[in-house]
CSV table of C-alpha atoms and ligand atoms in Angstrom, one decimal:
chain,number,residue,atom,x,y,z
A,1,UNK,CA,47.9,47.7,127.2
A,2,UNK,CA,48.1,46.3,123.8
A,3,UNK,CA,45.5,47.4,121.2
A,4,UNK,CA,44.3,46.9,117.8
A,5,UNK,CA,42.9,49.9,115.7
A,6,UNK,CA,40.5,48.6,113.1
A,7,UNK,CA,39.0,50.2,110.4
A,8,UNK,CA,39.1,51.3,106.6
A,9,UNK,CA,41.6,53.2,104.9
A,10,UNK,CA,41.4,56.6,105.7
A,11,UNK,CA,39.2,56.2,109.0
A,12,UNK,CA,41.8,57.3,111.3
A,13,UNK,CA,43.5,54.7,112.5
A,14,UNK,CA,47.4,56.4,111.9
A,15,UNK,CA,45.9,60.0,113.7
A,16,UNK,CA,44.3,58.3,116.8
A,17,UNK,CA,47.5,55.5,117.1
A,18,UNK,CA,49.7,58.6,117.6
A,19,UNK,CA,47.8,60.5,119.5
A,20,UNK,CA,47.2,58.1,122.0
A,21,UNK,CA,50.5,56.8,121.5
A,22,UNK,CA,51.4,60.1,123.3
A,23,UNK,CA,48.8,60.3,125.7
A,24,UNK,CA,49.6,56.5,127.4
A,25,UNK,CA,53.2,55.4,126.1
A,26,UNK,CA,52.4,53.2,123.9
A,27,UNK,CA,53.8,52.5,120.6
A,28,UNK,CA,52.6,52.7,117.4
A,29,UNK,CA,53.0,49.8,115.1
A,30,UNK,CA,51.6,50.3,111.5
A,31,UNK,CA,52.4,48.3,108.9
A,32,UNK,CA,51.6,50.1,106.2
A,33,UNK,CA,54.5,52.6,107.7
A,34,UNK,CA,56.8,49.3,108.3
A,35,UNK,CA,56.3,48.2,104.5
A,36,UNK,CA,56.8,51.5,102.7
A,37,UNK,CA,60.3,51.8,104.5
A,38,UNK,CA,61.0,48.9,103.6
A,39,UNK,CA,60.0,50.2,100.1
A,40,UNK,CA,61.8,53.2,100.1
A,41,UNK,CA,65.2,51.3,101.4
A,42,UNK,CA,64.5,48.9,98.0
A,43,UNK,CA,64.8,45.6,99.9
A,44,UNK,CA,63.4,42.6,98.0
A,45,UNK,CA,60.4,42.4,100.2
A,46,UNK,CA,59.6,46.2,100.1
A,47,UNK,CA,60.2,46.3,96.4
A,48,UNK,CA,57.3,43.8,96.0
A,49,UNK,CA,55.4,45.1,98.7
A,50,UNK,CA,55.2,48.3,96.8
A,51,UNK,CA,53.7,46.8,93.5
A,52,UNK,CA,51.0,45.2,95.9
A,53,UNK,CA,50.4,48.2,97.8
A,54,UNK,CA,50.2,50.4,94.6
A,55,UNK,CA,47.3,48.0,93.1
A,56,UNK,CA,46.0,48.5,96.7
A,57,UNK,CA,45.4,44.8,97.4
A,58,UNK,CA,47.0,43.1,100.3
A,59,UNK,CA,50.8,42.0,101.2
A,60,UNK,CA,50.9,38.6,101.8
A,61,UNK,CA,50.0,37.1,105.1
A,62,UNK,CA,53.6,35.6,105.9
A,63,UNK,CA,55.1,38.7,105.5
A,64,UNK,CA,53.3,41.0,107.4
A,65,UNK,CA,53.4,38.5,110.2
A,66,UNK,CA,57.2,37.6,110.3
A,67,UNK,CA,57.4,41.5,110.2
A,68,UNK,CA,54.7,41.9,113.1
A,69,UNK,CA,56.1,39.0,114.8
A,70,UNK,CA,59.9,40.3,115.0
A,71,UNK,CA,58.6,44.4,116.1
A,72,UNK,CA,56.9,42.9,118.6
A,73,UNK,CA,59.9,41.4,120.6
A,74,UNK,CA,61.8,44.6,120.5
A,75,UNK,CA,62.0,46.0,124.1
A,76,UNK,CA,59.9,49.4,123.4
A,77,UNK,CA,57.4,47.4,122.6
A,78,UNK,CA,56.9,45.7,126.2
A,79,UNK,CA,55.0,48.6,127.9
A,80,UNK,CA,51.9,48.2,125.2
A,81,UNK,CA,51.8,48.7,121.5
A,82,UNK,CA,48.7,49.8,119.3
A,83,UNK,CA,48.4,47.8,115.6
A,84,UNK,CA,47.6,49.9,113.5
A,85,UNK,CA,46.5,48.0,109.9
A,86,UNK,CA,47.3,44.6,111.3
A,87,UNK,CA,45.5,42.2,110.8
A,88,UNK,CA,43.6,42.6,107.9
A,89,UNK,CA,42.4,38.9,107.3
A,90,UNK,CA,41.2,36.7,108.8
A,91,UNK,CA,43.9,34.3,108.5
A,92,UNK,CA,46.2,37.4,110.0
A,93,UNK,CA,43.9,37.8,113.5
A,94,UNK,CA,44.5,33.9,113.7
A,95,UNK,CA,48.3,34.2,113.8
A,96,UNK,CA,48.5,37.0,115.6
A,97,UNK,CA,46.4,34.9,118.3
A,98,UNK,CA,48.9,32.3,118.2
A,99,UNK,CA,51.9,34.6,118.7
A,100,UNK,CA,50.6,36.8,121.4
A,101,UNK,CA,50.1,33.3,123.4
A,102,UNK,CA,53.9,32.6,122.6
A,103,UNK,CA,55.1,35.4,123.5
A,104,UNK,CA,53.1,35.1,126.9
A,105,UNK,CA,51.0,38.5,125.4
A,106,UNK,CA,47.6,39.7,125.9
A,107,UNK,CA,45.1,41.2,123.3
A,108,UNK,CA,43.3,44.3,125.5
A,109,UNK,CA,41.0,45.8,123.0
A,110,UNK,CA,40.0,46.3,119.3
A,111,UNK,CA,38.9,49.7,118.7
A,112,UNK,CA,36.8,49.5,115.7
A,113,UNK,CA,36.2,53.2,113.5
A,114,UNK,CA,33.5,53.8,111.6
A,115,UNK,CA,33.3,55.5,108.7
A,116,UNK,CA,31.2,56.2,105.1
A,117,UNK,CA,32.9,55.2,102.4
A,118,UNK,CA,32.9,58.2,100.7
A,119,UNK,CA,34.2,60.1,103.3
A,120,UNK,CA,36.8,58.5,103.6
A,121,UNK,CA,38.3,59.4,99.4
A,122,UNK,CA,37.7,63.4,100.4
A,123,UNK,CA,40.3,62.1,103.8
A,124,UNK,CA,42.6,60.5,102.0
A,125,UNK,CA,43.1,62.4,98.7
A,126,UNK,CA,43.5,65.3,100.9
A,127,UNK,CA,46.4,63.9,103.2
A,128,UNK,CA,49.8,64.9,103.8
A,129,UNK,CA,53.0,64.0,106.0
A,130,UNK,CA,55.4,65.5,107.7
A,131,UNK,CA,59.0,63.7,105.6
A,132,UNK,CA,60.5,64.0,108.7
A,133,UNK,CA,58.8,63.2,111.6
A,134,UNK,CA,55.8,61.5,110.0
A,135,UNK,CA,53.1,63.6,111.5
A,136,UNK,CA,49.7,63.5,109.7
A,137,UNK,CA,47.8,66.8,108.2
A,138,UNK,CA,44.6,67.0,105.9
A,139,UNK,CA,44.3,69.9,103.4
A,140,UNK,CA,40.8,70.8,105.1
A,141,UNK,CA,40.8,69.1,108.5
A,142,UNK,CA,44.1,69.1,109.9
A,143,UNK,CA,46.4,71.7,108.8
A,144,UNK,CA,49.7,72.8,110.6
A,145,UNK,CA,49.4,75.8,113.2
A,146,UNK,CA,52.0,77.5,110.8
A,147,UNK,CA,51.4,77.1,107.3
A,148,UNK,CA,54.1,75.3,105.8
A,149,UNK,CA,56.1,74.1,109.1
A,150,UNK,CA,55.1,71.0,110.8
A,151,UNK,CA,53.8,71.2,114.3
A,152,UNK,CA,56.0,68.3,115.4
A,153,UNK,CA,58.9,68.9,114.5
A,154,UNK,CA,59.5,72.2,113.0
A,155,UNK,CA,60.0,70.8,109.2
A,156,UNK,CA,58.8,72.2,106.2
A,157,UNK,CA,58.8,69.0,103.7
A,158,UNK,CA,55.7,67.1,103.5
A,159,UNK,CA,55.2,64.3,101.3
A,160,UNK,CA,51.9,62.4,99.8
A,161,UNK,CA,51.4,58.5,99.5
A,162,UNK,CA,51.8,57.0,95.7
A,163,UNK,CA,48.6,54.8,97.0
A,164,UNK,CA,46.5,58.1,98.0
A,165,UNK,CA,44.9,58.2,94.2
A,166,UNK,CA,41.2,58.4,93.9
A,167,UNK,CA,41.2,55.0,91.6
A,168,UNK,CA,43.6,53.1,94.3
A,169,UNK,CA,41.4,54.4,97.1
A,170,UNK,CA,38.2,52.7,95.6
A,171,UNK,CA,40.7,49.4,94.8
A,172,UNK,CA,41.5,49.7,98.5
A,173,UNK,CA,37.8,50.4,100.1
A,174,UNK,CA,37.0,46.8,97.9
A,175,UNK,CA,39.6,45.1,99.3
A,176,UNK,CA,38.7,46.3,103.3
A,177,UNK,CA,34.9,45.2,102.8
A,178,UNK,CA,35.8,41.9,101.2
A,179,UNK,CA,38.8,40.4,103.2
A,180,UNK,CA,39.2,42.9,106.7
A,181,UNK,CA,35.7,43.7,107.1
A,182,UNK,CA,35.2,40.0,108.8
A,183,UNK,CA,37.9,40.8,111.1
A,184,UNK,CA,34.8,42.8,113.5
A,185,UNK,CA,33.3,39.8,113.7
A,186,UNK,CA,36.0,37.8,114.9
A,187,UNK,CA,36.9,39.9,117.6
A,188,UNK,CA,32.9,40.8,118.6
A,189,UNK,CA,32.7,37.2,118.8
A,190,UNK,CA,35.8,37.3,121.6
A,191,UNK,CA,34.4,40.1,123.0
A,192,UNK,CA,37.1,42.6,122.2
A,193,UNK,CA,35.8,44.7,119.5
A,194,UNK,CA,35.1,48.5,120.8
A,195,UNK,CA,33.0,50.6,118.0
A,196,UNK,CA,33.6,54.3,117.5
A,197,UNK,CA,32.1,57.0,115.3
A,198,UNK,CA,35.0,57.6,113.0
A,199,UNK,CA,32.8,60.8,111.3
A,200,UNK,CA,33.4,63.1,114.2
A,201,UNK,CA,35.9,65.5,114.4
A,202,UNK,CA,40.0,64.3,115.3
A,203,UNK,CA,39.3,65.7,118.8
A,204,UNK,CA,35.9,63.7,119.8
A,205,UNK,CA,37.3,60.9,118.6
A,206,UNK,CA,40.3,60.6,120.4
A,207,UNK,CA,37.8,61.5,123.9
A,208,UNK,CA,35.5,58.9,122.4
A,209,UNK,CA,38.3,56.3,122.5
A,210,UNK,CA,39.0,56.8,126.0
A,211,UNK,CA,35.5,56.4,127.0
A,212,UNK,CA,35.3,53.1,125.2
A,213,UNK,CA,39.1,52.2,126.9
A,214,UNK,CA,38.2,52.7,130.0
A,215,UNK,CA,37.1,49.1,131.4
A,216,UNK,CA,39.1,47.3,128.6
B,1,AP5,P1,48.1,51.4,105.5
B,1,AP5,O1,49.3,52.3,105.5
B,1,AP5,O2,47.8,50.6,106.7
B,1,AP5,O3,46.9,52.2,104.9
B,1,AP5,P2,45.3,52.1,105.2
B,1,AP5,O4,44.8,51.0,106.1
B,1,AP5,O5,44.7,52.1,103.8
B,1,AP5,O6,45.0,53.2,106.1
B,1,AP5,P3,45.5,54.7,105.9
B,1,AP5,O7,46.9,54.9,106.5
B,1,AP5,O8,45.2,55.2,104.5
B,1,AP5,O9,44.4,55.4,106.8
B,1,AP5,P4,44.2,55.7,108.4
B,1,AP5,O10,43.0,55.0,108.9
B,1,AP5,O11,45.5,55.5,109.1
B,1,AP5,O12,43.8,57.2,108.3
B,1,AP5,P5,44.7,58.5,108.8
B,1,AP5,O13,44.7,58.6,110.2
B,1,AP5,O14,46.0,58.6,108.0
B,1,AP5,O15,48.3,50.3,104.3
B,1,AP5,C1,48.7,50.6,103.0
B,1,AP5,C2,48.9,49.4,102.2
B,1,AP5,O16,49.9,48.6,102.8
B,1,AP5,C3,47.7,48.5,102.1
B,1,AP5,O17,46.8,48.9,101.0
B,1,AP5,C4,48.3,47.1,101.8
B,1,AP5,O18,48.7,47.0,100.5
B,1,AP5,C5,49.6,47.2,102.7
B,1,AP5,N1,49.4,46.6,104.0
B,1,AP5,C6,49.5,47.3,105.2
B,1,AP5,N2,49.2,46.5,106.2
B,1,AP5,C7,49.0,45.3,105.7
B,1,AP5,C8,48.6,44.0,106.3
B,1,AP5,N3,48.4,43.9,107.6
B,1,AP5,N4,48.4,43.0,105.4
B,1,AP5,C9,48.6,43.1,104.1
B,1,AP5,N5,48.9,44.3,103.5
B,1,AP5,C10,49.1,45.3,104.3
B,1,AP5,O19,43.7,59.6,108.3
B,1,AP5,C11,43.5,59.9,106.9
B,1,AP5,C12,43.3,61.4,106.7
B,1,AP5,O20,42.1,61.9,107.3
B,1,AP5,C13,44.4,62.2,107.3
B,1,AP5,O21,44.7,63.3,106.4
B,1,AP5,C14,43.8,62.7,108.6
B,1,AP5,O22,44.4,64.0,109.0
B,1,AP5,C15,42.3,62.9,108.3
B,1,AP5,N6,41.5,62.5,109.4
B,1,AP5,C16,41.7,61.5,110.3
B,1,AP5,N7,40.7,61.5,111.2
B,1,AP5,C17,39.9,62.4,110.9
B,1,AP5,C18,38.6,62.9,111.4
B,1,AP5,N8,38.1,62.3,112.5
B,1,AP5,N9,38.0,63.9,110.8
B,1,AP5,C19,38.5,64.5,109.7
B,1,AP5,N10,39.7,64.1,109.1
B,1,AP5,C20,40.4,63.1,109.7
């Protein structure tokens, strides 16, 4: 099954992507994650990435699909793969059309979450990641079992994104309603698009997204 997970920053995409990256075997592909390592390993491309990312407007379209392009020939991805912040335009979806049909690929579903916007500053001001394993935590809704250690893996570093500032958040809300926002009508208009409450808990979400999977 190969998915899409749609929504604003902070709605939940990253959480649910894992989660039911475990539950069916499918792989995550973010590429907010793929860009920051790219960052943090200082190649050309990340090191531009990351004054983009930091203004919180958009990498350029080329980019992210060469980079989208190349994951998804890699043999783990041949079971199914879940985007997770790809595409964001318009111009993005329209690619991505013309390389799953290349690549002799289908598009299942695009599981859209919904979410106020000023929810979604308190979620991401208030996240955290595991620096190992890359597990996701909230300082109110999603603490470790074990204060300190992470759930996954057993680690006790946790890091926070340069991009997870109140002013960058608002910069990064503007850009989702302007140039991703369309994407939900793109993919109603195909018949793909799958809406879910993004304001319920982690848990009921994650159900909710089965229910809505289920005769994709
Ligand atoms: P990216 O890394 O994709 O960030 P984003 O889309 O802004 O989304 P986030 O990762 O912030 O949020 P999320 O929806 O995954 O929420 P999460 O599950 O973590 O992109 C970063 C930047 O990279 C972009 O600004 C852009 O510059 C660039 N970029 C990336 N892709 C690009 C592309 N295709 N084209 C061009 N540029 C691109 O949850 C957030 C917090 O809330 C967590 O703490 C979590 O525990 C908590 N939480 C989650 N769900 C719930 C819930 N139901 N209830 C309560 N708390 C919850």
């Amino acid at each position: 099954m190969n998915l899409i997970f749609l929504g604003p920053p902070g709605a939940g995409k990253g959480t649910q992507a894992k989660m039911l990256g475990d539950r069916r075997g499918l792989v995550q592909l973010s590429t907010g994650d793929m860009l920051r390592a790219a960052a943090a390993a200082g190649t050309e491309v990340g090191r531009k990435a990351k004054e983009v990312m930091d203004r919180g407007e958009l990498v350029s379209d080329d980019v992210v699909v060469d980079i989208i392009s190349h994951r998804i020939d890699e043999p783990d991805c041949a079971d199914g793969f879940i985007l997770d912040g790809f595409p964001r335009t318009v111009a993005q979806a329209e690619a991505l059309d013309r390389l799953l049909d290349e690549k002799a690929k289908t598009l299942d579903a695009v599981v859209v979450m919904n979410v106020d916007d000023g929810r979604l500053v308190e979620r991401i001001t208030g996240r955290f990641t595991c620096a190992n394993c890359g597990e996701g935590y909230h300082d109110t809704a999603k603490r470790p079992a074990v204060e300190g250690v992470c759930d996954r893996c057993g680690s006790t570093e946790f890091t926070r994104r340069a991009d997870d500032t109140e002013e960058t958040v608002r910069s990064r809300l503007e850009t989702y309603h302007a140039q991703t926002a369309p994407l939900v009508d793109y993919y109603k208009a195909r018949g793909k698009l799958r809406a879910v409450d993004g304001m319920a808990g982690i848990e009921t979400v994650a159900e909710e997204i089965d229910e809505v999977l289920e005769n994709a």
